[in-house]
PDB file of C-alpha atoms in Angstrom:
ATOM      1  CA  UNK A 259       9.433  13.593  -3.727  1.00  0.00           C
ATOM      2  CA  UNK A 260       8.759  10.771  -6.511  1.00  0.00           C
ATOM      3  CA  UNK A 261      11.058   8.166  -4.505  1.00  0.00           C
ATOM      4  CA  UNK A 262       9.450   5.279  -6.480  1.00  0.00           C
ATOM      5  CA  UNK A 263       8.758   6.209  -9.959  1.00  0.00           C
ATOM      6  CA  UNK A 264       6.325   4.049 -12.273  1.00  0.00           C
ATOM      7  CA  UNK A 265       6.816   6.318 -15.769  1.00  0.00           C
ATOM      8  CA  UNK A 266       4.231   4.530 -17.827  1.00  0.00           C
ATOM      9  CA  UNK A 267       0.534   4.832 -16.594  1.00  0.00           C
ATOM     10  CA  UNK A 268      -0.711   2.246 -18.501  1.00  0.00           C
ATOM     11  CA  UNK A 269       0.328  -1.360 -20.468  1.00  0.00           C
ATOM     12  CA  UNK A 270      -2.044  -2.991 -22.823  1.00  0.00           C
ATOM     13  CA  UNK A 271      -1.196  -6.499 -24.251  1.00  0.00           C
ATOM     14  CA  UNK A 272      -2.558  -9.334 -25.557  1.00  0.00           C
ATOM     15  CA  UNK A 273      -3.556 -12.145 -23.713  1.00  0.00           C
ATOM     16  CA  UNK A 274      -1.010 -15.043 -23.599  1.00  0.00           C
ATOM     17  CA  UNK A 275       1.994 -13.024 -24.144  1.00  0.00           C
ATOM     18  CA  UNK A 276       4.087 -11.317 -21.619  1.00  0.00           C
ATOM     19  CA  UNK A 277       3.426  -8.144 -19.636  1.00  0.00           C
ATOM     20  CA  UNK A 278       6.397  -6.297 -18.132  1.00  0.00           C
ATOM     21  CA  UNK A 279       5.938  -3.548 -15.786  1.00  0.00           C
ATOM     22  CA  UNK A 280       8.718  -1.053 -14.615  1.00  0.00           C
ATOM     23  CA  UNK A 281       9.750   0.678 -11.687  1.00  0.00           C
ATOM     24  CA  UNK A 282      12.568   2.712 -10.648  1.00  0.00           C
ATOM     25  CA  UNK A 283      13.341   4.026  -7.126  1.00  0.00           C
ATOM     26  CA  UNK A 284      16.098   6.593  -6.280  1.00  0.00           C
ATOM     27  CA  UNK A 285      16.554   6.128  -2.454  1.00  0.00           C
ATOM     28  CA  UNK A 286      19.301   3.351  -1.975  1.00  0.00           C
ATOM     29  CA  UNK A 287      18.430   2.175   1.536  1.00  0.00           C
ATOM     30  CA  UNK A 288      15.784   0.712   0.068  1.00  0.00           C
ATOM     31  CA  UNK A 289      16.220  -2.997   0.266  1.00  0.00           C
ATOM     32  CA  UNK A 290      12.954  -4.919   0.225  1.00  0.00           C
ATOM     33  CA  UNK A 291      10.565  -4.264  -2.618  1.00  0.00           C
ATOM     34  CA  UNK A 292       7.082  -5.791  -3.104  1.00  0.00           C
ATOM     35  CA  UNK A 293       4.397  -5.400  -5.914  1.00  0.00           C
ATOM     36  CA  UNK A 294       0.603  -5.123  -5.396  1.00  0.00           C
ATOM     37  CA  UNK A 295      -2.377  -5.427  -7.382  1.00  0.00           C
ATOM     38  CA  UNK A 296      -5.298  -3.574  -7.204  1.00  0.00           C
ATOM     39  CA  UNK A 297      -8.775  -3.546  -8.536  1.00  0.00           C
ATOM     40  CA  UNK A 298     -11.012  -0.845  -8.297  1.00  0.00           C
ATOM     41  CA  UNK A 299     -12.844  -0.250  -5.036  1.00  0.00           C
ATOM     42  CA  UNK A 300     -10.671  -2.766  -3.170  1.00  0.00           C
ATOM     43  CA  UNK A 301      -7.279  -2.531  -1.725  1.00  0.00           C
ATOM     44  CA  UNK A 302      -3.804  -3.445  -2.983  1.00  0.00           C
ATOM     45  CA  UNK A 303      -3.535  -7.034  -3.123  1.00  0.00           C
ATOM     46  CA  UNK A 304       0.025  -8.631  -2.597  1.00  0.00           C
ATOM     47  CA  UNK A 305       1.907 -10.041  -5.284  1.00  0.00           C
ATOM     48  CA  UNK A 306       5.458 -10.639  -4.985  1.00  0.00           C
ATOM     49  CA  UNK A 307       8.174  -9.506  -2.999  1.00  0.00           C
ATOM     50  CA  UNK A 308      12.261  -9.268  -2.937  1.00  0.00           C
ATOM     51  CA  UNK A 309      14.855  -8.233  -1.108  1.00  0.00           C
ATOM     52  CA  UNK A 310      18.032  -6.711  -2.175  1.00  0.00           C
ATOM     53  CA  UNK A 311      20.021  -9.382  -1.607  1.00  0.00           C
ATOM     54  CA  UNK A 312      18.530 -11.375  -4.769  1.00  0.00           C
ATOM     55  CA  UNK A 313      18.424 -10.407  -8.309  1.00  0.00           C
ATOM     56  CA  UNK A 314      14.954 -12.234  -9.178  1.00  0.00           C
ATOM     57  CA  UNK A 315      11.982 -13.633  -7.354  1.00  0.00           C
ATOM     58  CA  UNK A 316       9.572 -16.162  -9.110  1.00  0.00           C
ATOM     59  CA  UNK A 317       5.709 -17.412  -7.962  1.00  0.00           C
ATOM     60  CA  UNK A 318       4.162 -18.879 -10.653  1.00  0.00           C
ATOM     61  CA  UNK A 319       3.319 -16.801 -13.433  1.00  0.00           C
ATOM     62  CA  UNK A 320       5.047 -13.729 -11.483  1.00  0.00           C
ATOM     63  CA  UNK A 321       8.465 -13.064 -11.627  1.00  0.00           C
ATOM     64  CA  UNK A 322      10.370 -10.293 -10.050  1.00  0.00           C
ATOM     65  CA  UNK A 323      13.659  -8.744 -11.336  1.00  0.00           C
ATOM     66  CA  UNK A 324      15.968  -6.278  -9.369  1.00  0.00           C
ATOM     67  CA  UNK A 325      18.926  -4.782 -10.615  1.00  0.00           C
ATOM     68  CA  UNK A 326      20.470  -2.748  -7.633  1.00  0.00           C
ATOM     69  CA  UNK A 327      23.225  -0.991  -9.765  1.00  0.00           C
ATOM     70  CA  UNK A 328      20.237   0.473 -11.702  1.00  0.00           C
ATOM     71  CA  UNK A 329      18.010   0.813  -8.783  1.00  0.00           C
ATOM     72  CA  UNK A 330      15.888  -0.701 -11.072  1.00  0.00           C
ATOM     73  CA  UNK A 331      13.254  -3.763 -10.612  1.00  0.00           C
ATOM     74  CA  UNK A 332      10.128  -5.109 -12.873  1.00  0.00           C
ATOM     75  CA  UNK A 333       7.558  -7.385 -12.919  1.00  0.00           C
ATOM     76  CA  UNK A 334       6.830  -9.911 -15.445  1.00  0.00           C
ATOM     77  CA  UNK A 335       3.796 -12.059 -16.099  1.00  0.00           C
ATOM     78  CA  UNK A 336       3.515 -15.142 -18.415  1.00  0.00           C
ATOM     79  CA  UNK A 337       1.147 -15.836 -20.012  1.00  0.00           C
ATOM     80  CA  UNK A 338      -0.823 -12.780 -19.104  1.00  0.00           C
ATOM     81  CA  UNK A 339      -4.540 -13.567 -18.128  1.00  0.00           C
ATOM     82  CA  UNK A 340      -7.590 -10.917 -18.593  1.00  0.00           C
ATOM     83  CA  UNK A 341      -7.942 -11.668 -15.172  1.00  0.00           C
ATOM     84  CA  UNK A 342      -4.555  -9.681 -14.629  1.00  0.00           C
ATOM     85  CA  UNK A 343      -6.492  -6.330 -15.627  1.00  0.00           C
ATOM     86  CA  UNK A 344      -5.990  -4.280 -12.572  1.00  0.00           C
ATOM     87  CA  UNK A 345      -3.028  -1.050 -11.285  1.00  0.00           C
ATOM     88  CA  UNK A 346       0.262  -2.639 -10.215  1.00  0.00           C
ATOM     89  CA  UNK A 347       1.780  -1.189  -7.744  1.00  0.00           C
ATOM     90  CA  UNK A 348       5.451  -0.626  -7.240  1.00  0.00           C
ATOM     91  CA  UNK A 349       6.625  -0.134  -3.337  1.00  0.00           C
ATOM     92  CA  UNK A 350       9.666  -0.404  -1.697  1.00  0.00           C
ATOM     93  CA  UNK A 351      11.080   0.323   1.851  1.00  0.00           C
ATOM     94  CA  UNK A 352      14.563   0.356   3.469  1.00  0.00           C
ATOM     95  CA  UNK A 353      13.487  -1.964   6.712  1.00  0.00           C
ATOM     96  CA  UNK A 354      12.112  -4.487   5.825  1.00  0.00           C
ATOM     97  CA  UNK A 355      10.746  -6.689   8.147  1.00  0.00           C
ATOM     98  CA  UNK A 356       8.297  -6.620  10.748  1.00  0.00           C
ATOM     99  CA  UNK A 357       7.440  -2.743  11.065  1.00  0.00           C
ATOM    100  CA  UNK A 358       8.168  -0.964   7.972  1.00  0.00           C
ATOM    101  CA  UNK A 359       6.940   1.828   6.065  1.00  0.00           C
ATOM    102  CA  UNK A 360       5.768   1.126   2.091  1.00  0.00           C
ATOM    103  CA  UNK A 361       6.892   4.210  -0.119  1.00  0.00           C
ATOM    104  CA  UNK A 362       4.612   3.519  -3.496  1.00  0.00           C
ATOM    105  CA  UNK A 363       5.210   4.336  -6.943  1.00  0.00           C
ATOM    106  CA  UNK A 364       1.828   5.351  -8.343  1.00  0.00           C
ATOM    107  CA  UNK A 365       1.108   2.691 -10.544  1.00  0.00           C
ATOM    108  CA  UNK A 366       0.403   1.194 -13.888  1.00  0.00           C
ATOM    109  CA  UNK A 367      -2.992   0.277 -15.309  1.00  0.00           C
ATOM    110  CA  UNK A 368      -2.512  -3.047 -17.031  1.00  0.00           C
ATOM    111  CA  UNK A 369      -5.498  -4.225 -19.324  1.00  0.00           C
ATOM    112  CA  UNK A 370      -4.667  -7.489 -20.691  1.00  0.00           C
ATOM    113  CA  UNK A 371      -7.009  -7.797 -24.093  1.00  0.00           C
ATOM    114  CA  UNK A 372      -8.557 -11.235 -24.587  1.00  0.00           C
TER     115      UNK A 372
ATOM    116  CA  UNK B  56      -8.236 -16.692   4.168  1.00  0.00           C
ATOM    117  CA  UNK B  57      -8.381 -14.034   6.697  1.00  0.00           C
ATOM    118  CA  UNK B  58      -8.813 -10.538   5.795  1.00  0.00           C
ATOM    119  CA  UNK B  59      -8.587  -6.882   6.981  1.00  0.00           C
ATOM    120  CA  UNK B  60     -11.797  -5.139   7.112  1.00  0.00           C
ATOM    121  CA  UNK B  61     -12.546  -1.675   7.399  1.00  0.00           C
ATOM    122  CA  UNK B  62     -15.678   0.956   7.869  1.00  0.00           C
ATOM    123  CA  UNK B  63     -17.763   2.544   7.081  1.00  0.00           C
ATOM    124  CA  UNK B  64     -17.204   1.930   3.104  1.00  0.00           C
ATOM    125  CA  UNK B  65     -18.132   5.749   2.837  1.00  0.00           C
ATOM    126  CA  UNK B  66     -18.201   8.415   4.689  1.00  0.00           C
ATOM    127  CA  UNK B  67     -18.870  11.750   4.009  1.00  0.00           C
ATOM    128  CA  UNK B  68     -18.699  14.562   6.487  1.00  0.00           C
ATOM    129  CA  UNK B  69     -18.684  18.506   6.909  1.00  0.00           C
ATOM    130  CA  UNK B  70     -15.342  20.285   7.365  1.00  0.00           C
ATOM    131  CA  UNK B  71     -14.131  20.562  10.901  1.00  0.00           C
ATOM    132  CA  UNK B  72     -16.267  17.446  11.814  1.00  0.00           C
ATOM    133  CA  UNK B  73     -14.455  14.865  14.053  1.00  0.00           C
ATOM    134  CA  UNK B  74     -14.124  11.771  12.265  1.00  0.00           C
ATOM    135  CA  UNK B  75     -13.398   7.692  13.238  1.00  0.00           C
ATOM    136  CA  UNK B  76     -12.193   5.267  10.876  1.00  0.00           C
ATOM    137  CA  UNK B  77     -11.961   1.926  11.839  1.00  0.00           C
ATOM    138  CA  UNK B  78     -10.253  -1.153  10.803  1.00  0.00           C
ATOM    139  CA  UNK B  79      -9.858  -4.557  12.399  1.00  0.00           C
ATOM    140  CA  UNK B  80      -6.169  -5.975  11.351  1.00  0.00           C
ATOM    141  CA  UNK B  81      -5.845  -9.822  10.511  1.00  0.00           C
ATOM    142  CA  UNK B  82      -5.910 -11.299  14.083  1.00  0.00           C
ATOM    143  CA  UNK B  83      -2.539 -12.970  14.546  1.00  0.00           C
ATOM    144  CA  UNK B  84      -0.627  -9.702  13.026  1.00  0.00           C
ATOM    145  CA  UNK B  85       1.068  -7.333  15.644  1.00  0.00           C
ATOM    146  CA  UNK B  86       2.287  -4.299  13.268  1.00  0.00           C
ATOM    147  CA  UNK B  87      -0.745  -2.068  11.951  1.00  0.00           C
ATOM    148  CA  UNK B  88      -0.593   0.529   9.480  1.00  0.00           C
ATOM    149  CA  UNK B  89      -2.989   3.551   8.079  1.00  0.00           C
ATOM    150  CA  UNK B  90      -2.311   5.004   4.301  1.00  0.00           C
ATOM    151  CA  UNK B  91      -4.000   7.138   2.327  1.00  0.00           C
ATOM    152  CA  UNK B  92      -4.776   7.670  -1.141  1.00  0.00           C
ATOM    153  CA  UNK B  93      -5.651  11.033  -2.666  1.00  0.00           C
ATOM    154  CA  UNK B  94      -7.957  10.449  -6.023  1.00  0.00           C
ATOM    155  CA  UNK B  95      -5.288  10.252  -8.686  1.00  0.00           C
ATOM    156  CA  UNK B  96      -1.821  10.331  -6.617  1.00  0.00           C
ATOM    157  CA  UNK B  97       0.045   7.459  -5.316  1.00  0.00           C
ATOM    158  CA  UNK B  98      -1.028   5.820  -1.727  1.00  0.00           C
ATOM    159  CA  UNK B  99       1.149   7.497   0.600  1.00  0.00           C
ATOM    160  CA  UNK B 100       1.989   6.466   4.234  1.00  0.00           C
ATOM    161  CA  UNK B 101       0.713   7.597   7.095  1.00  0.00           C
ATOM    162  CA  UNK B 102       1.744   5.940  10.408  1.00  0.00           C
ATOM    163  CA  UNK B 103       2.578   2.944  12.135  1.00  0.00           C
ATOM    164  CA  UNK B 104       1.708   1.361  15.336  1.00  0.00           C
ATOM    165  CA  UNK B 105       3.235  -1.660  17.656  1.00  0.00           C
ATOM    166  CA  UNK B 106       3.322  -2.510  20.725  1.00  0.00           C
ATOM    167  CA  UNK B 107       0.131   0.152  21.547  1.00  0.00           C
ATOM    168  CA  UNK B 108       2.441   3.019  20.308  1.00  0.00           C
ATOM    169  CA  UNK B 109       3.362   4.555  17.225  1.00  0.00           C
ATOM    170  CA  UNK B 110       6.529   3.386  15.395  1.00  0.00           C
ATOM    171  CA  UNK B 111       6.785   6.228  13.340  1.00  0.00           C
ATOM    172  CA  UNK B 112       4.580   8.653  11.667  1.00  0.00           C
ATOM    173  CA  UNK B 113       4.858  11.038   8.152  1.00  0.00           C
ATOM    174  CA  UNK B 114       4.441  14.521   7.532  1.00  0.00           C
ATOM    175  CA  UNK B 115       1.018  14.538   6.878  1.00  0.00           C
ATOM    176  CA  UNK B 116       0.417  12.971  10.472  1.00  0.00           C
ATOM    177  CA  UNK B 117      -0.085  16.321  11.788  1.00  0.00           C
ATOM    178  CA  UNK B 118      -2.087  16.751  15.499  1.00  0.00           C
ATOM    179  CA  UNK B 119      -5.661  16.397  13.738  1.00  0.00           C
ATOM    180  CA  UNK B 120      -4.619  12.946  13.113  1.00  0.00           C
ATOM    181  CA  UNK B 121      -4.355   9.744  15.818  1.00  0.00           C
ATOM    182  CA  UNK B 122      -4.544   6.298  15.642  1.00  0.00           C
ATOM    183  CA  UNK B 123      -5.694   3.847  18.950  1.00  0.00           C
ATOM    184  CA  UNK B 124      -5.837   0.109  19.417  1.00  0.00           C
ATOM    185  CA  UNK B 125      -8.893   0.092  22.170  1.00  0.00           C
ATOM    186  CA  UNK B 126      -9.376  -3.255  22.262  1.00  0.00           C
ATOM    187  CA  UNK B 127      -7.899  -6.433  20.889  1.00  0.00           C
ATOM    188  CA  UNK B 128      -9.422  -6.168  17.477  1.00  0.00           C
ATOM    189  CA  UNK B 129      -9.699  -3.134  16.394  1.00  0.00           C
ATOM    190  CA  UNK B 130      -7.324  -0.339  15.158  1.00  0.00           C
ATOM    191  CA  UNK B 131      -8.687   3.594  14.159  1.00  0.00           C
ATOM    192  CA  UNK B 132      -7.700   6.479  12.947  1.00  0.00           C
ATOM    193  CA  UNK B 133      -9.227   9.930  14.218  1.00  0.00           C
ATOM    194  CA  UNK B 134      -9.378  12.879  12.021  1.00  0.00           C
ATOM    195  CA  UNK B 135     -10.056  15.287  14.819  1.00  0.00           C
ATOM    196  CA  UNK B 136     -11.175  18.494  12.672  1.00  0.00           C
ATOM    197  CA  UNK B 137     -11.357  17.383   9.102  1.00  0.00           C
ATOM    198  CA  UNK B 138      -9.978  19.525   6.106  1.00  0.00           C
ATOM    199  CA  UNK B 139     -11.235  19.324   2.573  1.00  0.00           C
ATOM    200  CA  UNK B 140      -7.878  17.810   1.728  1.00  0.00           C
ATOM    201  CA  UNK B 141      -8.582  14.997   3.991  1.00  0.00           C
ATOM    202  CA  UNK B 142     -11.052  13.745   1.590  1.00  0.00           C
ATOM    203  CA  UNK B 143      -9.146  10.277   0.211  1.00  0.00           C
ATOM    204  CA  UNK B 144      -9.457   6.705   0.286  1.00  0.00           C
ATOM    205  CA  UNK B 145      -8.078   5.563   3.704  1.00  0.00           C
ATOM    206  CA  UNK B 146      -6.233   2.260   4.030  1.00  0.00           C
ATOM    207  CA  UNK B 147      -5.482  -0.044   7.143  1.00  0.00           C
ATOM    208  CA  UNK B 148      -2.990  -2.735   6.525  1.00  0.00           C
ATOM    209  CA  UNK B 149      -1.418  -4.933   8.834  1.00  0.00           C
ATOM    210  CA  UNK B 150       1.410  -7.294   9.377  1.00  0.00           C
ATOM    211  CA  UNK B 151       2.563 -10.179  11.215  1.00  0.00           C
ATOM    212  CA  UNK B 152       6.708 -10.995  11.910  1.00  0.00           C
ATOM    213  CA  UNK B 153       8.467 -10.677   8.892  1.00  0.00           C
ATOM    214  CA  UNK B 154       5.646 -10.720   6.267  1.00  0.00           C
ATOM    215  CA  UNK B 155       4.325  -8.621   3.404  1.00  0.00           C
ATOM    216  CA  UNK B 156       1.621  -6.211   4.667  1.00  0.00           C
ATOM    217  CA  UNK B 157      -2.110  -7.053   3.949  1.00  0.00           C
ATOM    218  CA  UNK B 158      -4.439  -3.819   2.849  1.00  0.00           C
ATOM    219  CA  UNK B 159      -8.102  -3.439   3.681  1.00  0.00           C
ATOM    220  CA  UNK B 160     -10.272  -2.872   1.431  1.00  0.00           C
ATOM    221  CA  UNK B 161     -10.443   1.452   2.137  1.00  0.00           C
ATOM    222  CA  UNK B 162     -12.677   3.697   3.314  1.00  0.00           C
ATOM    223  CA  UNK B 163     -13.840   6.644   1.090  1.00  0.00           C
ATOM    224  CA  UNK B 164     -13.993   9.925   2.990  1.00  0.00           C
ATOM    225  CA  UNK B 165     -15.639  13.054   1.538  1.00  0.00           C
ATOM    226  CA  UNK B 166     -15.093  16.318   3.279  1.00  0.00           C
ATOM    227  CA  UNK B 167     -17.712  18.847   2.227  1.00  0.00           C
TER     228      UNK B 167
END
């Protein structure tokens, strides 16, 4: 039941230009979406988040698009860092709030290459 | 910046062996979570707890599993007989009103 679907396992780019990574989710109560990080032997590591009452979500180098009538979002970062060599993880859930479930995609492996 | 922990790091144990995982959620957050990650699939839910009950609960939350809060710190999840499918990477996460959820950092159980 791939709810969330991340269809590329892995990104590779160059450091300094832009990584975008993709997600697409098939269940449309979702409404609030939110992209972790995670190194290995650690836990996911929040990123960004938006609701589905916005089309795009920005924190510094992170920026967050959704487009609903796809059921589509993705993540980009500019200027990608080395630093930003970790699996990002797509996750969305229809209530969210306070107590919600995350449903996860199952990630890309970005290595950014210095 | 407060943080969620979580032991043991590791823990390795013989099937139908009773197992306690514990995790102490960020203090001021009131919703507390349990996932699980099998090696190579996506982290998948488990169950959720406010209030000292659970909020809801997935398939996989069968009767060997339950979760207490026994005191004011710490949250754990009991694998009552364990199964060699139970061996995964084991994540608490918690949350306060209206805010992203915060992982710890996993514990690693082996079921031999």
């Amino acid at each position: 039941d791939q709810q969330v679907k991340q269809n590329s396992p892995s990104l590779s780019v160059q450091e300094g230009r832009i990584s975008i990574l993709n997600c697409d989710y098939t269940n449309s109560m979702f409404d609030y979406f939110l992209w972790y990080k995670k190194y290995p032997a650690e836990g996911p590591t929040f990123l960004i988040s938006i609701s589905s009452i916005k089309d795009k979500n920005e924190d510094g180098r992170f920026t967050v698009f959704l487009n609903k009538s796809a059921k589509h979002l993705s993540l980009h970062i500019v200027p990608s860092q080395p630093g930003d060599s970790a699996v990002y993880f797509c996750a969305a859930s229809n209530s969210g709030g306070s107590n919600y479930k995350l449903t996860f995609g199952k990630g890309t492996l970005l290595t950014v290459n210095p | 910046e407060p943080e969620v922990t979580q032991t043991p790091s590791h823990q390795v144990t013989q099937m139908g062996q009773e197992v306690i995982l514990r995790c102490v959620p960020i203090s001021n957050h009131l919703y507390f979570y349990w996932y699980r990650q099998i090696l190579g699939q996506k982290v998948e839910f488990l169950v959720s707890f406010y209030n000292n009950e659970i909020s809801e609960k997935s398939e996989i939350f069968d009767d060997q599993f339950s979760v207490e809060r026994p005191d004011g710190s710490n949250f754990t999840l009991k694998i009552r007989s364990t199964k060699l499918e139970d061996s995964a990477m084991y994540f608490c996460a918690s949350n306060r009103q209206g805010s992203e959820q915060y992982f710890g950092p996993g514990t690693r159980l082996t079921v031999t």
